[in-house]
Coordinates of C-alpha atoms in Angstrom, one line a residue:
X97 CA 71.8 58.4 -21.5
X98 CA 68.1 58.0 -20.9
X99 CA 66.2 58.7 -24.1
X100 CA 62.7 57.6 -23.4
X101 CA 60.3 56.6 -20.6
X102 CA 56.9 55.0 -21.1
X103 CA 54.5 54.5 -18.2
X104 CA 51.2 52.6 -18.1
X105 CA 48.9 52.5 -15.2
X106 CA 51.2 53.4 -12.3
X107 CA 49.3 55.0 -9.4
X108 CA 47.9 58.2 -10.9
X109 CA 49.6 57.9 -14.3
X110 CA 47.3 56.3 -16.8
X111 CA 49.5 56.6 -19.9
X112 CA 52.6 58.7 -20.3
X113 CA 55.4 58.7 -23.0
X114 CA 58.4 61.0 -22.5
X115 CA 61.5 61.7 -24.5
X116 CA 64.6 63.1 -22.9
X117 CA 67.5 65.2 -24.2
X118 CA 71.1 65.5 -23.2
X119 CA 71.9 68.2 -20.6
X120 CA 69.9 69.4 -17.6
X121 CA 66.3 68.4 -17.4
X122 CA 64.3 70.0 -14.6
X123 CA 61.0 68.7 -13.3
X124 CA 58.7 71.1 -11.4
X125 CA 55.2 71.1 -10.1
X126 CA 53.1 71.8 -7.1
X127 CA 53.6 69.6 -4.0
X128 CA 51.6 66.4 -4.4
X129 CA 51.5 66.6 -8.2
X130 CA 53.2 63.3 -8.6
X131 CA 56.9 63.9 -9.0
X132 CA 57.7 61.0 -6.7
X133 CA 55.5 58.7 -8.9
X134 CA 57.6 59.6 -11.9
X135 CA 60.8 58.7 -10.1
X136 CA 59.3 55.5 -8.6
X137 CA 58.3 54.5 -12.1
X138 CA 61.9 54.9 -13.4
X139 CA 63.2 53.1 -10.3
X140 CA 60.9 50.2 -11.0
X141 CA 62.2 49.9 -14.6
X142 CA 65.7 49.9 -13.1
X143 CA 65.1 47.0 -10.8
X144 CA 63.7 48.6 -7.6
X145 CA 61.4 46.5 -5.4
X146 CA 58.0 45.8 -7.1
X147 CA 55.0 46.6 -5.0
X148 CA 51.4 45.9 -6.0
X149 CA 50.4 49.3 -4.6
X150 CA 52.1 50.9 -7.7
X151 CA 49.4 49.4 -10.0
X152 CA 46.7 52.0 -10.8
X153 CA 43.4 51.2 -9.1
X154 CA 41.2 48.9 -11.2
X155 CA 44.0 47.8 -13.6
X156 CA 45.5 44.3 -13.8
X157 CA 49.1 45.4 -14.2
X158 CA 51.5 48.4 -14.4
X159 CA 54.2 48.6 -17.1
X160 CA 57.2 50.8 -17.2
X161 CA 59.7 50.9 -20.2
X162 CA 62.9 52.9 -20.3
X163 CA 65.2 53.2 -23.3
X164 CA 68.9 54.2 -23.2
X165 CA 71.5 55.1 -25.7
X166 CA 74.8 53.6 -24.6
X167 CA 78.4 54.1 -25.9
X168 CA 80.3 51.0 -26.8
X169 CA 82.6 51.3 -23.7
X170 CA 79.7 51.8 -21.2
X171 CA 80.0 49.7 -18.0
X172 CA 76.7 48.1 -18.7
X173 CA 78.0 46.6 -22.0
X174 CA 80.2 44.1 -20.1
X175 CA 77.3 43.0 -17.9
X176 CA 75.1 42.6 -20.9
X177 CA 77.8 40.5 -22.7
X178 CA 78.3 38.2 -19.7
X179 CA 74.6 37.4 -19.8
X180 CA 74.1 37.1 -23.5
X181 CA 72.2 40.3 -23.9
X182 CA 74.5 42.4 -26.2
X183 CA 72.7 45.2 -27.9
X184 CA 73.3 45.5 -31.6
X185 CA 75.6 48.5 -32.6
X186 CA 73.5 51.6 -32.8
X187 CA 70.5 50.0 -31.2
X188 CA 69.0 51.3 -27.9
X189 CA 69.0 49.3 -24.7
X190 CA 65.4 48.8 -23.6
X191 CA 64.5 47.8 -20.0
X192 CA 60.9 46.9 -19.1
X193 CA 59.2 46.0 -15.9
X194 CA 55.7 44.6 -15.4
X195 CA 54.0 44.6 -12.0
X196 CA 50.7 42.8 -11.5
X197 CA 48.0 43.8 -9.1
X198 CA 48.5 40.5 -7.2
X199 CA 52.1 41.4 -6.5
X200 CA 53.9 39.4 -9.1
X201 CA 56.5 41.0 -11.4
X202 CA 58.5 40.3 -14.5
X203 CA 61.6 42.0 -15.9
X204 CA 62.9 42.3 -19.5
X205 CA 66.1 43.6 -21.2
X206 CA 65.8 44.0 -24.9
X207 CA 62.6 41.8 -24.8
X208 CA 64.5 39.0 -23.1
X209 CA 63.2 37.9 -19.7
X210 CA 65.8 38.5 -16.9
X211 CA 65.8 38.3 -13.1
X212 CA 65.1 41.5 -11.1
X213 CA 68.6 41.1 -9.6
X214 CA 70.3 41.4 -13.0
X215 CA 68.0 44.3 -14.0
X216 CA 69.0 46.0 -10.7
X217 CA 72.7 45.4 -11.3
X218 CA 72.6 46.8 -14.9
X219 CA 70.2 49.6 -13.8
X220 CA 72.8 50.8 -11.3
X221 CA 75.3 51.4 -14.2
X222 CA 72.7 53.3 -16.2
X223 CA 71.2 55.8 -13.7
X224 CA 72.3 57.3 -10.3
X225 CA 69.5 58.5 -8.2
X226 CA 70.5 60.9 -5.4
X227 CA 67.8 61.9 -2.9
X228 CA 67.0 62.5 0.7
X229 CA 67.4 58.9 1.7
X230 CA 69.9 57.7 -0.8
X231 CA 72.3 55.0 0.5
X232 CA 73.9 54.0 -2.8
X233 CA 76.3 55.6 -5.3
X234 CA 78.7 58.1 -3.7
X235 CA 77.4 57.2 -0.2
X236 CA 78.4 53.5 -0.5
X237 CA 82.0 53.2 0.9
X238 CA 82.6 50.1 -1.2
X239 CA 82.9 52.3 -4.3
X240 CA 85.0 55.1 -2.8
X241 CA 88.4 53.5 -3.6
X242 CA 87.5 53.0 -7.3
X243 CA 86.2 56.6 -7.5
X244 CA 89.5 57.9 -6.0
X245 CA 91.5 55.7 -8.4
X246 CA 89.6 57.2 -11.3
X247 CA 90.2 60.7 -10.0
X248 CA 93.9 59.9 -9.6
X249 CA 94.1 58.4 -13.1
X250 CA 95.7 55.4 -11.3
X251 CA 96.4 52.3 -13.3
X252 CA 95.7 49.4 -10.9
X253 CA 96.7 46.8 -13.5
X254 CA 100.3 46.5 -12.3
X255 CA 99.2 46.0 -8.7
X256 CA 96.7 43.3 -9.8
X257 CA 99.4 41.5 -11.8
X258 CA 101.9 41.7 -8.9
X259 CA 99.2 40.4 -6.5
X260 CA 98.4 37.4 -8.8
X261 CA 102.1 36.6 -9.1
X262 CA 102.6 36.9 -5.3
X263 CA 99.7 34.6 -4.5
X264 CA 100.6 32.2 -7.2
X265 CA 104.2 31.9 -5.8
X266 CA 102.6 31.5 -2.3
X267 CA 100.4 28.7 -3.5
X268 CA 103.3 26.9 -5.3
X269 CA 105.3 27.0 -2.1
X270 CA 102.4 25.6 0.0
X271 CA 101.9 22.8 -2.6
X272 CA 105.6 22.0 -2.6
X273 CA 105.6 21.7 1.2
X274 CA 102.5 19.5 1.1
X275 CA 104.2 17.3 -1.5
X276 CA 107.3 16.9 0.5
X277 CA 105.4 16.2 3.7
X278 CA 103.5 13.4 2.0
X279 CA 106.5 12.2 0.1
X280 CA 107.0 9.1 2.2
X281 CA 103.5 7.9 1.4
X282 CA 103.5 9.0 -2.2
X283 CA 107.0 8.5 -3.6
X284 CA 106.7 4.7 -4.0
X285 CA 103.3 5.1 -5.7
X286 CA 104.6 7.9 -7.9
X287 CA 107.7 5.9 -9.0
X288 CA 105.6 2.8 -9.8
X289 CA 103.0 4.8 -11.7
X290 CA 105.6 6.8 -13.7
X291 CA 107.5 3.5 -14.6
X292 CA 104.2 1.9 -15.6
X293 CA 103.2 4.9 -17.8
X294 CA 106.7 5.3 -19.2
X295 CA 106.9 1.6 -20.2
X296 CA 103.5 1.7 -21.8
X297 CA 104.4 5.0 -23.6
X298 CA 101.0 6.6 -24.3
X299 CA 100.8 9.0 -27.2
X300 CA 98.5 11.9 -27.7
X301 CA 95.6 10.9 -29.8
X302 CA 96.6 7.3 -29.8
X303 CA 93.1 5.9 -28.8
X304 CA 91.4 7.5 -31.8
X305 CA 94.1 6.3 -34.2
X306 CA 93.9 2.7 -32.9
X307 CA 90.1 2.7 -32.8
X308 CA 89.9 3.9 -36.4
X309 CA 92.5 1.3 -37.6
X310 CA 90.7 -1.5 -35.7
X311 CA 87.3 -0.5 -37.2
X312 CA 88.8 -0.5 -40.7
X313 CA 90.3 -3.9 -40.3
X314 CA 87.1 -5.3 -38.8
X315 CA 85.2 -3.9 -41.7
X316 CA 87.8 -5.4 -44.1
X317 CA 87.3 -8.8 -42.5
X318 CA 83.6 -8.5 -43.0
X319 CA 83.9 -7.4 -46.6
X320 CA 86.8 -9.6 -47.7
X321 CA 84.7 -12.4 -49.3
X322 CA 82.7 -9.9 -51.3
X323 CA 85.8 -8.1 -52.4
X324 CA 87.4 -11.4 -53.6
X325 CA 84.3 -12.3 -55.7
X326 CA 84.1 -8.8 -57.2
X327 CA 87.7 -8.7 -58.2
X328 CA 87.4 -12.2 -59.9
X329 CA 85.0 -10.6 -62.3
X330 CA 87.8 -8.3 -63.5
X331 CA 90.8 -10.8 -63.5
X332 CA 92.1 -13.1 -66.2
X333 CA 91.4 -13.4 -69.9
X334 CA 87.8 -14.3 -69.2
X335 CA 87.2 -11.4 -66.9
X336 CA 84.8 -8.7 -67.7
X337 CA 87.5 -6.0 -68.4
X338 CA 89.4 -8.3 -70.8
X339 CA 86.1 -9.1 -72.6
X340 CA 85.4 -5.4 -72.9
X341 CA 88.8 -4.7 -74.3
X342 CA 88.6 -7.5 -76.8
X343 CA 85.2 -6.3 -78.0
X344 CA 86.6 -2.8 -78.4
X345 CA 89.4 -4.0 -80.6
X346 CA 87.0 -5.9 -82.9
X347 CA 84.6 -2.9 -83.1
X348 CA 87.5 -0.6 -83.9
X349 CA 88.2 -2.5 -87.1
X350 CA 84.6 -2.0 -88.4
X351 CA 83.6 1.2 -86.7
X352 CA 84.2 3.2 -89.9
X353 CA 81.5 1.3 -91.7
X354 CA 78.6 3.1 -90.1
X355 CA 78.2 6.1 -87.8
X356 CA 76.2 4.0 -85.3
X357 CA 79.2 1.7 -85.0
X358 CA 81.4 4.7 -84.2
X359 CA 79.0 5.8 -81.5
X360 CA 79.1 2.3 -80.1
X361 CA 82.9 2.3 -80.1
X362 CA 83.0 5.6 -78.2
X363 CA 80.6 4.2 -75.6
X364 CA 82.6 1.0 -75.3
X365 CA 85.9 3.0 -74.9
X366 CA 84.3 4.9 -72.0
X367 CA 83.1 1.7 -70.5
X368 CA 86.7 0.3 -70.6
X369 CA 88.0 3.4 -69.0
X370 CA 85.4 3.4 -66.2
X371 CA 85.9 -0.4 -65.7
X372 CA 89.7 0.2 -65.4
X373 CA 89.1 2.9 -62.8
X374 CA 86.7 0.7 -60.9
X375 CA 89.3 -2.1 -60.9
X376 CA 92.0 0.3 -59.6
X377 CA 89.6 1.6 -56.9
X378 CA 88.8 -1.9 -55.8
X379 CA 92.4 -2.8 -55.5
X380 CA 93.1 0.3 -53.4
X381 CA 90.1 -0.4 -51.2
X382 CA 91.3 -4.0 -50.8
X383 CA 94.7 -2.7 -49.7
X384 CA 93.2 -0.2 -47.2
X385 CA 90.8 -2.8 -45.8
X386 CA 93.3 -5.6 -45.8
X387 CA 92.5 -7.9 -42.9
X388 CA 95.7 -8.9 -41.0
X389 CA 94.6 -11.1 -38.1
X390 CA 97.9 -10.7 -36.3
X391 CA 97.9 -6.9 -36.7
X392 CA 94.3 -6.7 -35.6
X393 CA 95.1 -8.7 -32.4
X394 CA 98.0 -6.3 -31.7
X395 CA 95.7 -3.3 -32.1
X396 CA 93.0 -4.7 -29.9
X397 CA 95.5 -5.6 -27.2
X398 CA 97.1 -2.1 -27.2
X399 CA 93.7 -0.4 -27.2
X400 CA 92.3 -2.5 -24.3
X401 CA 95.5 -1.9 -22.3
X402 CA 95.3 1.8 -23.0
X403 CA 91.7 2.1 -21.8
X404 CA 92.4 -0.1 -18.8
X405 CA 95.3 2.1 -17.7
X406 CA 93.2 5.2 -18.1
X407 CA 90.4 3.6 -15.9
X408 CA 93.0 2.7 -13.3
X409 CA 94.2 6.3 -13.1
X410 CA 90.7 7.8 -13.4
X411 CA 91.5 9.8 -16.5
X412 CA 90.5 9.8 -20.1
X413 CA 92.8 7.7 -22.4
X414 CA 93.9 10.9 -24.2
X415 CA 95.0 12.4 -20.8
X416 CA 97.5 9.7 -19.9
X417 CA 100.4 11.6 -21.5
X418 CA 99.6 14.8 -19.5
X419 CA 99.2 12.6 -16.3
X420 CA 102.7 11.2 -16.9
X421 CA 104.1 14.7 -17.1
X422 CA 102.2 15.8 -14.0
X423 CA 103.4 12.8 -11.9
X424 CA 106.9 13.3 -13.1
X425 CA 106.8 16.9 -12.0
X426 CA 105.6 16.0 -8.6
X427 CA 108.3 13.4 -8.2
X428 CA 110.9 15.9 -9.3
X429 CA 109.7 18.4 -6.7
X430 CA 109.8 15.7 -4.0
X431 CA 113.3 14.6 -5.0
X432 CA 114.5 18.2 -5.2
X433 CA 113.5 18.5 -1.5
X434 CA 115.1 21.4 0.3
X435 CA 116.8 22.8 -2.8
X436 CA 113.4 23.1 -4.5
X437 CA 111.8 24.7 -1.4
X438 CA 114.6 27.3 -1.2
X439 CA 114.1 28.3 -4.8
X440 CA 110.3 28.6 -4.2
X441 CA 110.8 30.6 -1.0
X442 CA 113.2 33.0 -2.8
X443 CA 110.7 33.4 -5.7
X444 CA 107.9 34.1 -3.2
X445 CA 110.1 36.7 -1.4
X446 CA 110.9 38.4 -4.7
X447 CA 107.2 38.5 -5.8
X448 CA 106.0 39.7 -2.4
X449 CA 108.5 42.5 -2.5
X450 CA 107.3 43.4 -6.1
X451 CA 103.7 43.6 -4.8
X452 CA 104.7 45.8 -1.9
X453 CA 106.6 48.2 -4.2
X454 CA 103.7 48.4 -6.6
X455 CA 101.0 48.8 -3.9
X456 CA 103.1 51.4 -2.1
X457 CA 103.4 53.4 -5.3
X458 CA 99.6 53.1 -5.7
X459 CA 99.0 54.2 -2.1
X460 CA 101.2 57.2 -2.6
X461 CA 99.3 58.2 -5.8
X462 CA 96.0 57.8 -3.9
X463 CA 97.2 60.0 -1.0
X464 CA 98.3 62.7 -3.4
X465 CA 95.0 62.5 -5.3
X466 CA 93.0 62.5 -2.0
X467 CA 94.6 65.9 -1.1
X468 CA 93.6 67.3 -4.5
X469 CA 90.1 65.8 -4.2
X470 CA 89.6 67.2 -0.7
X471 CA 90.6 70.7 -1.9
X472 CA 88.3 70.4 -5.0
X473 CA 85.3 69.5 -2.8
X474 CA 86.2 72.2 -0.2
X475 CA 86.0 74.8 -3.0
X476 CA 82.5 73.7 -3.8
X477 CA 81.2 73.7 -0.2
X478 CA 81.2 77.4 0.6
X479 CA 78.9 78.5 -2.3
X480 CA 76.6 75.7 -1.3
X481 CA 76.2 77.2 2.3
X482 CA 78.3 74.4 3.8
X483 CA 81.2 76.7 4.7
X484 CA 81.4 75.2 8.3
X485 CA 81.8 71.7 6.9
X486 CA 85.0 69.9 6.0
X487 CA 85.5 67.0 3.6
X488 CA 88.2 64.4 4.0
X489 CA 89.2 61.3 2.0
X490 CA 90.3 58.8 4.7
X491 CA 92.9 56.2 3.5
X492 CA 93.7 53.4 5.9
X493 CA 96.3 50.7 5.4
X494 CA 94.6 47.3 5.7
X495 CA 96.1 44.3 7.5
X496 CA 98.3 42.3 5.2
X497 CA 95.8 39.4 5.2
X498 CA 93.3 41.8 3.5
X499 CA 95.7 43.1 0.8
X500 CA 94.3 42.3 -2.6
X501 CA 94.4 43.0 -6.4
X502 CA 93.3 46.6 -5.8
X503 CA 96.1 47.3 -3.3
X504 CA 96.4 47.6 0.5
X505 CA 94.1 50.6 1.2
X506 CA 90.6 51.1 2.5
X507 CA 89.2 54.4 1.2
X508 CA 86.1 56.2 2.6
X509 CA 84.8 59.7 2.1
X510 CA 84.1 61.5 5.5
X511 CA 82.8 64.8 6.6
X512 CA 82.6 67.1 9.6
X513 CA 79.7 69.4 9.6
X514 CA 80.6 71.6 12.5
X515 CA 83.9 73.2 13.6
X516 CA 85.8 70.9 15.9
X517 CA 83.5 68.0 15.3
X518 CA 85.2 64.7 14.3
X519 CA 85.1 63.3 10.8
X520 CA 82.5 60.5 10.2
X521 CA 81.0 58.7 7.2
X522 CA 79.0 61.0 5.0
X523 CA 75.7 59.1 5.3
X524 CA 75.8 59.0 9.1
X525 CA 76.0 62.7 10.1
X526 CA 74.6 64.8 7.2
X527 CA 71.0 66.0 7.2
X528 CA 68.9 65.4 4.1
X529 CA 69.6 68.8 2.6
X530 CA 73.3 68.8 3.5
X531 CA 73.6 65.3 2.1
X532 CA 72.3 66.2 -1.3
X533 CA 74.6 69.2 -1.5
X534 CA 77.6 67.2 -0.4
X535 CA 76.8 64.7 -3.2
X536 CA 76.6 67.6 -5.6
X537 CA 79.9 69.0 -4.5
X538 CA 81.5 65.5 -4.9
X539 CA 79.9 65.0 -8.3
X540 CA 81.2 68.3 -9.5
X541 CA 84.7 67.5 -8.2
X542 CA 84.5 64.1 -9.9
X543 CA 82.7 65.3 -13.0
X544 CA 85.4 64.1 -15.5
X545 CA 85.9 60.7 -13.8
X546 CA 82.9 58.7 -15.2
X547 CA 79.9 57.2 -13.5
X548 CA 76.4 56.5 -14.7
X549 CA 75.5 58.4 -17.9
X550 CA 72.3 59.7 -16.2
X551 CA 72.0 61.3 -12.8
X552 CA 68.8 62.2 -11.0
X553 CA 68.8 64.6 -8.0
X554 CA 65.5 64.6 -6.0
X555 CA 64.9 68.0 -4.4
X556 CA 68.6 68.7 -3.9
X557 CA 67.6 72.4 -3.1
X558 CA 65.2 71.5 -0.3
X559 CA 65.4 74.1 2.5
X560 CA 67.7 76.6 0.6
X561 CA 67.0 79.6 -1.5
X562 CA 68.6 82.8 -2.9
X563 CA 72.3 82.6 -3.5
X564 CA 72.6 79.0 -2.4
X565 CA 69.9 77.9 -4.9
X566 CA 71.7 79.8 -7.6
X567 CA 75.0 78.1 -6.7
X568 CA 73.2 74.7 -6.9
X569 CA 71.7 75.6 -10.3
X570 CA 75.1 76.7 -11.6
X571 CA 76.8 73.5 -10.5
X572 CA 74.1 71.3 -11.9
X573 CA 74.4 73.1 -15.2
X574 CA 78.2 72.6 -15.1
X575 CA 77.8 68.9 -14.3
X576 CA 75.3 68.4 -17.1
X577 CA 78.0 69.3 -19.6
X578 CA 79.5 65.8 -19.0
X579 CA 76.4 63.8 -18.1
X580 CA 72.6 63.8 -18.5
X581 CA 70.9 65.3 -15.4
X582 CA 67.3 65.2 -14.3
X583 CA 66.5 67.4 -11.3
X584 CA 63.3 67.5 -9.3
X585 CA 63.2 71.0 -7.9
X586 CA 61.1 73.6 -6.1
X587 CA 63.7 76.4 -6.7
X588 CA 63.2 78.8 -9.6
X589 CA 66.9 79.5 -9.6
X590 CA 67.6 75.8 -10.4
X591 CA 64.7 75.5 -12.8
X592 CA 65.9 78.4 -14.9
X593 CA 69.2 76.6 -15.6
X594 CA 67.4 73.7 -17.3
X595 CA 68.0 72.6 -20.9
X596 CA 64.5 71.1 -20.9
X597 CA 61.7 71.9 -18.5
X598 CA 59.0 69.3 -17.6
X599 CA 55.9 70.3 -15.6
X600 CA 54.3 67.6 -13.5
X601 CA 50.6 68.4 -13.0
X602 CA 47.6 66.7 -11.4
X603 CA 44.1 66.9 -12.8
X604 CA 40.7 65.7 -11.7
X605 CA 37.6 65.3 -13.9
X606 CA 35.2 64.6 -11.0
X607 CA 35.8 60.9 -11.2
X608 CA 39.4 60.1 -11.8
X609 CA 42.6 61.9 -10.6
X610 CA 45.5 61.8 -13.1
X611 CA 49.1 62.9 -13.2
X612 CA 50.5 64.2 -16.5
X613 CA 53.8 65.6 -17.6
X614 CA 54.0 68.5 -20.0
X615 CA 57.1 69.6 -21.9
X616 CA 57.1 73.4 -21.5
X617 CA 57.8 75.8 -24.4
X618 CA 59.6 79.1 -23.8
X619 CA 56.5 81.1 -22.8
X620 CA 55.1 78.3 -20.7
X621 CA 58.4 77.9 -18.9
X622 CA 58.5 81.6 -18.1
X623 CA 55.0 81.4 -16.5
X624 CA 56.0 78.3 -14.5
X625 CA 59.1 80.0 -13.1
X626 CA 57.0 83.0 -12.3
X627 CA 54.6 80.8 -10.4
X628 CA 57.5 79.3 -8.5
X629 CA 58.5 82.8 -7.5
X630 CA 55.2 84.3 -6.5
X631 CA 52.9 81.4 -5.7
X632 CA 49.3 80.9 -7.0
X633 CA 48.9 84.5 -8.2
X634 CA 51.5 85.3 -10.8
X635 CA 52.5 89.0 -10.8
X636 CA 54.2 91.1 -13.4
X637 CA 57.1 91.5 -11.0
X638 CA 57.4 87.7 -10.8
X639 CA 57.4 87.5 -14.6
X640 CA 60.1 90.1 -14.8
X641 CA 62.2 88.2 -12.2
X642 CA 61.6 85.0 -14.2
X643 CA 63.0 86.8 -17.3
X644 CA 66.1 87.8 -15.4
X645 CA 66.6 84.2 -14.2
X646 CA 66.2 82.9 -17.7
X647 CA 68.8 85.2 -19.2
X648 CA 71.8 83.3 -20.5
X649 CA 74.6 83.1 -17.9

């Protein structure tokens, strides 16, 4: 949900910091007070087009920052992760947009620079804005199928898996046919290459093993003379180690004569031990680095042939074994011929049938859910003074070439606003006021099926009053139980339903015009609703009516 909004130097707003709560927040104020500026500012932070006209006159730039509290399974989390922008557990998601007076703009998510496109993509998962000219969200037919599937509690995973298996079998059959068609040209080359690779017998990791052994032997050849001379110092009765042992034996006979002689004997014993260990280590090193010219020649020949073979086949030396297996498989498919094709064709037929079965079951579930959704929306239309309208979820079976991982259906929400009129897409035939109310009816019907955590309705009550406005307020309040709602309204019936009431007011000090937002207390809220009821002059009757509207439902 949206937790905070900070605006600096946007049109008439000099500096504004707002905090938001869960539930239904209502925004009221006289016409021209600047409600649209507030929504434009939030839209800017969510990736809307940046225009230099938004920058307050005389300022170098405008800045809008919005913070959100997201659950771990929110749709935005996957987008953030894909772009290396994960928010730490328990930390807010902060989006920021800077627009310069010269028209340039910058976007940030959690203080990391991002493109406006990515900000817009993530912003769409955070907030839904429904207004008079909205062409996104519920009005975008591209999302209707997914909304219906959520309403139906449909698991599309089985269809997606069946589709992947079907297309995989189809691709295997196509490849097999291509292999067979090109067999005459390829078979001789395949047989020669397989024989060559089989004779050579490449092993996984062989290049590294050979290279390491070669390096050790070359190192041994380089060090052999030094090793021989060093070992001579240890060998024979005149060698250093023998001399040390002889000295130790003599010292041992007289060590008891003086404590310093005992200390000398101990040191000499340690020297004998260390020298013995050094001799053993030198012998082991000599063995490890033993230079065998014949073996070195064999290693180098094998290594050079291995690398030459890899260059010939345009692979890395370590990939020769995998290449042999791949070529062998291709030759087997060619030699299998018609028998192999028959098996692949049977497999394709089986998997295509499995997809049809799964997609038909999904279509049936969608059709059953569409009937329930149509009824749920219809029950909301009459109280919203749309009793002549009809809502219909159109499900069309697509041509087979367009069947996909989500099934075989195209889904679109349609309406008919007058008796006898044909159904048509929602956005094409509904007027502004009707459109907002249709969106509300749909949202209430889909209330438990997810969507953005924050929804904004811009003057959804335009052109209605009385019982219809009350019905709108009641539905907004109900919808706010599962999502955060912000509603720009001129209707006292809607305003009275709010959990929080924000008053947008314009002031002028003789030089500068400013727009401010005030969080209303209980008494202030009563006065504002009374003003909405009576106009500029607030009467006692209006205050009494405001009290009645504010009574708990």
